[in-house]
Coordinates of C-alpha atoms and ligand atoms in Angstrom, one line a residue:
M1 CA -13.5 66.9 -28.8
M2 CA -9.9 67.3 -27.7
K3 CA -9.7 70.2 -25.2
Q4 CA -6.5 72.2 -25.5
F5 CA -5.8 75.4 -23.6
S6 CA -8.3 73.9 -21.0
P7 CA -8.3 75.8 -17.8
P8 CA -6.6 74.4 -14.7
S9 CA -8.8 72.4 -12.4
W10 CA -9.1 75.2 -9.9
F11 CA -10.6 77.6 -12.4
L12 CA -14.4 77.7 -13.0
P13 CA -15.4 79.8 -15.9
D14 CA -18.4 82.1 -15.8
S15 CA -20.4 79.8 -18.0
A16 CA -20.2 77.1 -15.3
A17 CA -21.8 79.5 -12.8
T18 CA -25.2 78.9 -14.3
D19 CA -25.2 75.6 -12.4
E20 CA -26.1 76.4 -8.8
S21 CA -23.9 73.8 -7.2
L22 CA -21.0 75.0 -9.2
Y23 CA -21.8 78.6 -8.3
F24 CA -21.6 77.8 -4.6
N25 CA -18.5 75.7 -5.1
R26 CA -16.9 78.6 -6.8
R27 CA -17.7 80.9 -4.0
A28 CA -16.3 78.4 -1.5
L29 CA -13.2 78.2 -3.6
L30 CA -12.8 81.9 -3.7
K31 CA -13.4 82.0 0.1
A32 CA -10.8 79.3 0.7
A33 CA -8.4 81.2 -1.5
G34 CA -8.9 84.2 0.7
L35 CA -10.5 86.2 -2.0
A36 CA -13.5 88.6 -1.5
T37 CA -16.7 86.6 -1.7
T38 CA -18.7 89.7 -2.6
S39 CA -16.9 90.0 -6.0
L40 CA -17.1 87.2 -8.4
A41 CA -14.6 88.8 -10.7
L42 CA -11.8 86.5 -11.8
P43 CA -8.8 87.5 -13.8
S44 CA -9.7 87.4 -17.5
L45 CA -7.8 84.5 -19.0
S46 CA -8.0 83.6 -22.7
F47 CA -9.2 80.1 -23.3
A48 CA -9.3 80.1 -27.0
Q49 CA -8.4 76.7 -28.4
P50 CA -6.1 76.0 -31.4
G51 CA -8.3 75.9 -34.4
D52 CA -11.1 78.2 -33.0
P53 CA -12.3 80.8 -35.5
L54 CA -10.4 84.1 -35.1
A55 CA -12.1 87.2 -36.5
S56 CA -9.5 89.4 -38.2
K57 CA -9.7 92.2 -40.7
T58 CA -8.1 91.6 -44.1
N59 CA -5.2 94.0 -44.6
P60 CA -5.4 94.7 -48.4
K61 CA -1.8 95.7 -48.5
F62 CA -0.6 92.1 -47.8
Q63 CA -2.9 89.9 -49.9
Q64 CA -0.9 89.5 -53.1
L65 CA 0.3 86.0 -52.5
E66 CA -1.4 82.6 -52.9
P67 CA -1.2 80.8 -49.6
T68 CA 0.4 77.3 -49.3
A69 CA -2.1 74.6 -48.5
E70 CA -3.0 74.8 -44.8
K71 CA -2.5 71.1 -44.4
L72 CA 1.1 71.5 -45.3
T73 CA 2.0 74.5 -43.2
T74 CA 0.5 72.9 -40.2
S75 CA 2.2 69.5 -40.6
Y76 CA 5.8 70.4 -41.6
N77 CA 7.1 72.4 -38.6
N78 CA 10.4 73.4 -37.0
F79 CA 9.6 73.5 -33.3
Y80 CA 12.6 72.0 -31.4
E81 CA 10.8 72.1 -28.1
F82 CA 8.8 69.2 -29.4
S83 CA 11.2 67.5 -31.9
T84 CA 13.9 68.2 -34.4
Q85 CA 11.9 66.1 -36.9
K86 CA 9.6 68.4 -38.8
Q87 CA 7.1 65.6 -39.7
E88 CA 6.5 64.5 -36.2
V89 CA 5.9 67.8 -34.5
K90 CA 2.2 68.0 -35.2
E91 CA 1.6 64.5 -33.8
L92 CA 3.5 65.4 -30.6
C93 CA 1.4 68.5 -30.2
A94 CA -1.9 66.7 -30.6
G95 CA -2.5 65.9 -26.9
V96 CA -0.9 69.0 -25.4
T97 CA -2.7 71.5 -23.2
L98 CA -1.0 74.8 -22.8
P99 CA -1.2 76.6 -19.5
P100 CA -3.1 80.0 -19.1
W101 CA -1.0 82.5 -20.8
Q102 CA 0.2 86.1 -20.3
V103 CA 2.9 88.1 -22.0
E104 CA 5.3 90.3 -20.1
I105 CA 6.7 93.4 -21.8
T106 CA 9.6 94.6 -19.6
G107 CA 13.0 96.1 -19.5
L108 CA 13.8 99.7 -20.8
A109 CA 10.2 100.8 -20.9
Q110 CA 8.3 103.7 -19.2
K111 CA 5.3 101.4 -18.8
P112 CA 6.3 97.8 -18.3
L113 CA 3.2 95.6 -18.8
T114 CA 1.9 92.1 -18.3
L115 CA -1.0 91.4 -20.7
D116 CA -3.6 88.7 -21.2
L117 CA -3.9 87.5 -24.8
D118 CA -7.3 89.1 -25.2
Q119 CA -5.8 92.5 -24.3
I120 CA -3.2 92.2 -27.0
K121 CA -5.8 90.9 -29.5
A122 CA -7.9 94.0 -28.6
L123 CA -5.2 96.2 -30.3
G124 CA -6.9 95.0 -33.6
L125 CA -6.5 91.7 -35.4
E126 CA -5.7 91.8 -39.1
Q127 CA -4.8 89.1 -41.6
R128 CA -1.7 89.4 -43.7
V129 CA -0.3 86.9 -46.2
Y130 CA 3.4 86.7 -45.9
R131 CA 6.3 84.6 -47.3
L132 CA 8.2 82.4 -44.8
R133 CA 11.7 81.3 -45.8
C134 CA 13.5 78.8 -43.6
V135 CA 17.3 78.9 -43.5
E136 CA 17.1 75.2 -44.6
A137 CA 16.1 76.6 -48.1
W138 CA 12.4 75.8 -48.2
S139 CA 9.6 78.3 -48.3
M140 CA 5.9 78.7 -47.9
I141 CA 3.2 81.4 -47.9
V142 CA 1.0 81.8 -44.8
P143 CA -2.0 84.0 -44.0
W144 CA -1.3 85.1 -40.5
D145 CA -3.9 86.7 -38.1
G146 CA -2.4 89.0 -35.6
V147 CA -1.4 92.5 -34.6
P148 CA 1.5 94.7 -35.7
L149 CA 4.3 94.2 -33.1
A150 CA 4.9 98.0 -33.1
K151 CA 1.4 98.5 -31.5
L152 CA 2.4 96.4 -28.5
I153 CA 5.8 97.9 -28.1
Q154 CA 4.3 101.4 -28.2
L155 CA 2.0 100.5 -25.3
A156 CA 5.1 99.8 -23.1
N157 CA 6.7 103.1 -24.2
P158 CA 10.4 102.3 -24.7
T159 CA 12.9 104.6 -23.0
S160 CA 15.5 106.4 -25.2
K161 CA 18.1 103.8 -24.0
A162 CA 16.2 100.9 -25.6
K163 CA 18.0 99.7 -28.8
Y164 CA 17.0 96.1 -29.1
V165 CA 14.0 93.8 -28.4
A166 CA 14.5 90.3 -26.9
F167 CA 11.9 87.6 -27.1
V168 CA 11.7 84.4 -25.0
S169 CA 9.5 81.3 -25.5
L170 CA 7.9 79.4 -22.7
E171 CA 10.2 77.2 -20.6
D172 CA 8.4 74.1 -19.4
K173 CA 10.1 70.7 -19.4
K174 CA 6.8 68.9 -18.6
L175 CA 5.2 70.4 -21.7
F176 CA 8.1 70.3 -24.1
P177 CA 9.9 67.0 -24.4
G178 CA 12.7 68.7 -26.4
Q179 CA 13.6 70.9 -23.4
R180 CA 14.5 67.7 -21.4
T181 CA 17.7 67.5 -23.4
S182 CA 20.3 70.0 -22.5
Y183 CA 21.8 70.2 -26.0
Y184 CA 20.1 73.5 -26.7
P185 CA 20.3 76.5 -24.4
W186 CA 16.6 76.7 -23.5
P187 CA 14.4 78.6 -23.5
Y188 CA 14.3 79.5 -27.2
A189 CA 15.3 83.1 -27.5
E190 CA 15.4 85.6 -30.4
G191 CA 15.9 89.3 -30.9
L192 CA 15.5 92.3 -33.2
T193 CA 16.8 95.8 -33.3
L194 CA 14.2 98.2 -32.0
P195 CA 13.8 99.8 -35.5
E196 CA 13.3 96.3 -37.0
A197 CA 10.7 95.5 -34.3
M198 CA 8.9 98.8 -35.0
H199 CA 8.8 98.2 -38.8
E200 CA 5.4 97.9 -40.2
L201 CA 6.1 94.3 -41.4
S202 CA 6.9 92.9 -37.9
F203 CA 3.9 91.0 -36.8
L204 CA 2.6 89.0 -33.7
A205 CA 0.4 86.2 -34.9
F206 CA -2.3 84.6 -32.8
G207 CA -3.6 82.6 -35.7
C208 CA -3.3 81.5 -39.3
Y209 CA -5.9 80.8 -42.0
G210 CA -8.5 82.7 -39.9
K211 CA -8.2 80.3 -36.9
E212 CA -6.3 80.3 -33.6
L213 CA -2.7 79.0 -34.1
P214 CA -2.2 75.2 -34.0
I215 CA 0.3 74.5 -31.2
Q216 CA 2.9 73.3 -33.8
N217 CA 2.8 76.7 -35.4
G218 CA 3.6 78.5 -32.1
A219 CA 0.4 78.9 -30.1
P220 CA -0.8 80.9 -28.5
L221 CA 1.3 83.7 -30.1
R222 CA 4.4 83.9 -32.1
L223 CA 6.5 86.4 -33.9
V224 CA 6.5 86.7 -37.8
V225 CA 9.4 88.6 -39.4
P226 CA 8.9 87.8 -43.1
W227 CA 12.2 89.3 -44.4
K228 CA 14.3 87.2 -42.1
Y229 CA 15.0 83.4 -42.0
G230 CA 12.3 81.5 -40.2
F231 CA 14.2 80.9 -37.0
K232 CA 13.9 84.5 -36.1
S233 CA 10.1 84.1 -36.0
I234 CA 10.0 82.7 -32.4
K235 CA 7.0 80.7 -31.2
S236 CA 5.0 80.6 -28.0
I237 CA 6.3 83.9 -26.6
V238 CA 6.0 84.7 -22.9
R239 CA 8.4 87.6 -22.5
I240 CA 9.5 90.6 -24.5
T241 CA 12.3 92.7 -23.1
L242 CA 13.5 96.1 -24.3
T243 CA 17.3 96.3 -23.9
D244 CA 20.3 98.5 -24.7
H245 CA 22.5 95.6 -26.0
Q246 CA 22.2 92.9 -28.7
P247 CA 20.5 90.0 -27.0
A248 CA 21.8 86.4 -27.1
T249 CA 19.7 84.2 -29.4
L250 CA 19.5 80.4 -29.3
W251 CA 20.9 79.7 -32.8
N252 CA 23.6 82.3 -32.6
Q253 CA 24.8 80.9 -29.3
I254 CA 25.1 77.4 -30.7
Q255 CA 26.6 78.2 -34.2
P256 CA 27.6 81.9 -34.5
K257 CA 29.3 81.3 -37.8
E258 CA 26.1 79.8 -39.3
Y259 CA 23.4 81.8 -37.7
G260 CA 23.9 85.6 -37.4
F261 CA 21.9 87.9 -35.3
Y262 CA 20.4 89.7 -38.4
A263 CA 19.6 86.6 -40.4
N264 CA 18.1 88.6 -43.3
V265 CA 17.1 86.5 -46.3
N266 CA 19.9 87.0 -48.8
P267 CA 20.6 84.9 -51.9
A268 CA 24.2 86.3 -52.1
I269 CA 25.2 85.0 -48.6
D270 CA 25.4 81.2 -48.5
H271 CA 25.0 79.3 -45.3
P272 CA 28.4 77.7 -44.7
R273 CA 27.0 74.2 -45.5
W274 CA 24.5 75.0 -48.4
S275 CA 23.6 77.6 -51.0
Q276 CA 20.9 80.1 -50.3
S277 CA 20.5 81.2 -53.9
S278 CA 17.3 79.3 -54.5
E279 CA 14.6 77.6 -52.3
R280 CA 12.2 74.7 -52.5
V281 CA 8.6 75.8 -52.6
L282 CA 6.6 73.8 -50.1
G283 CA 3.7 71.9 -51.8
S284 CA 5.5 71.4 -55.0
W285 CA 8.4 69.0 -54.5
F286 CA 10.2 69.9 -57.7
Q287 CA 9.6 73.6 -57.9
R288 CA 12.3 75.9 -56.9
R289 CA 12.3 79.7 -57.0
P290 CA 15.2 82.1 -56.8
T291 CA 15.7 83.4 -53.3
E292 CA 15.0 87.2 -53.1
L293 CA 16.9 89.7 -51.1
F294 CA 15.0 90.3 -47.9
N295 CA 12.7 87.5 -49.0
G296 CA 11.0 89.9 -51.5
Y297 CA 10.4 92.7 -49.0
P298 CA 12.7 95.5 -50.4
E299 CA 10.9 98.1 -48.2
V300 CA 13.1 97.0 -45.2
A301 CA 16.3 98.0 -47.0
P302 CA 16.5 101.5 -45.3
L303 CA 16.8 99.6 -41.9
Y304 CA 20.3 98.5 -43.1
R305 CA 21.6 101.6 -44.7
G306 CA 25.3 101.9 -44.0
L307 CA 25.5 98.4 -42.6
D308 CA 27.7 95.8 -44.3
L309 CA 25.3 92.9 -44.8
K310 CA 28.1 90.4 -45.4
H311 CA 29.5 91.1 -42.0
N312 CA 26.2 91.6 -40.3
F313 CA 24.6 88.4 -41.7
Ligands
MTE401 N1 10.2 78.5 -29.9 C1 10.6 78.2 -31.2 N2 10.3 79.0 -32.2 C2 10.7 78.7 -33.5 C3 11.4 77.4 -33.7 C4 11.6 76.6 -32.6 O1 12.2 75.5 -32.8 N3 11.2 77.0 -31.4 N4 11.7 77.1 -35.0 C5 11.9 78.3 -36.0 C6 12.1 77.9 -37.3 S1 13.6 77.3 -37.7 C7 11.2 78.1 -38.3 S2 11.5 77.8 -39.9 C8 9.8 78.6 -38.0 C9 8.8 77.6 -38.5 O2 7.5 78.1 -38.3 P1 6.2 77.2 -38.8 O3 6.3 75.9 -38.1 O4 5.0 78.0 -38.4 O5 6.4 77.0 -40.2 O6 9.6 78.7 -36.6 C10 10.7 79.3 -35.9 N5 10.3 79.5 -34.5
MO402 MO1 13.8 77.4 -40.0

């Protein structure tokens, strides 16, 4: 079996300690590292592998849609760290091992935090079926397993100066072939206003279809903002920063006229190079559906009261 998320060679998990020779090696390792030999406690790192079962509670509020076939949503991926070719991303991810992972929540917070994946998961995993609409005018429906983003942000306790939330993906040229080209301003970065981030719909996914995320879908954790174009739903997040100014985002930096900061799905505002009035439904090559304002999530409209959506696209 392919081992992904496998621990670095210096780390011996507890299960290995049943073997006596390993047990002593481990103590020797700890001693060599200058760590207390009386305590065998090691930092808790999550070694869940992509595809491992992920227990989450069905959230009945978000179960109305029929998911797209898993085979499709896990093999047609925009993940420029690997490739700009959607059909080859999965293959490029196949042999990849991600490093041990933590997420830093920093910036304008009373309680900045660095958390292990398990600590975030412990906030309560639920499954929600959401629409995902790419700015390229195709769409799909995915059952995500994760935690509401608001729960994590609340833990950090934003100060009254915090107005925006910035997200950054892992930067690692060894891991991500796409980052060896300097065409894009790596690492991938995205942002939301604080009220958007605190909205009930904003979600941090650790899995999809009841299993740990495949790497191509943004393992080990990614943002899901279903009323915005897919590029806002940043993958493989390592840092979340509370800030007082609108953060720079990757697509907005490259093409500000084509990719706005808000990027709310809107059939009335065309992309400069193509119409956004309808979308291709993934899984049915000929089926198109009319694009819905906010991707069919009208409950977010109050977030934009008094805002000119044409200007703030
Ligand atoms: N780090 C990172 N996140 C990313 C992207 C990317 O290239 N890199 N692509 C975005 C785009 S354009 C889309 S449509 C979605 C696709 O998510 P999916 O592969 O799970 O369908 O991820 C978004 N998140
Ligand atoms: Mo996209």
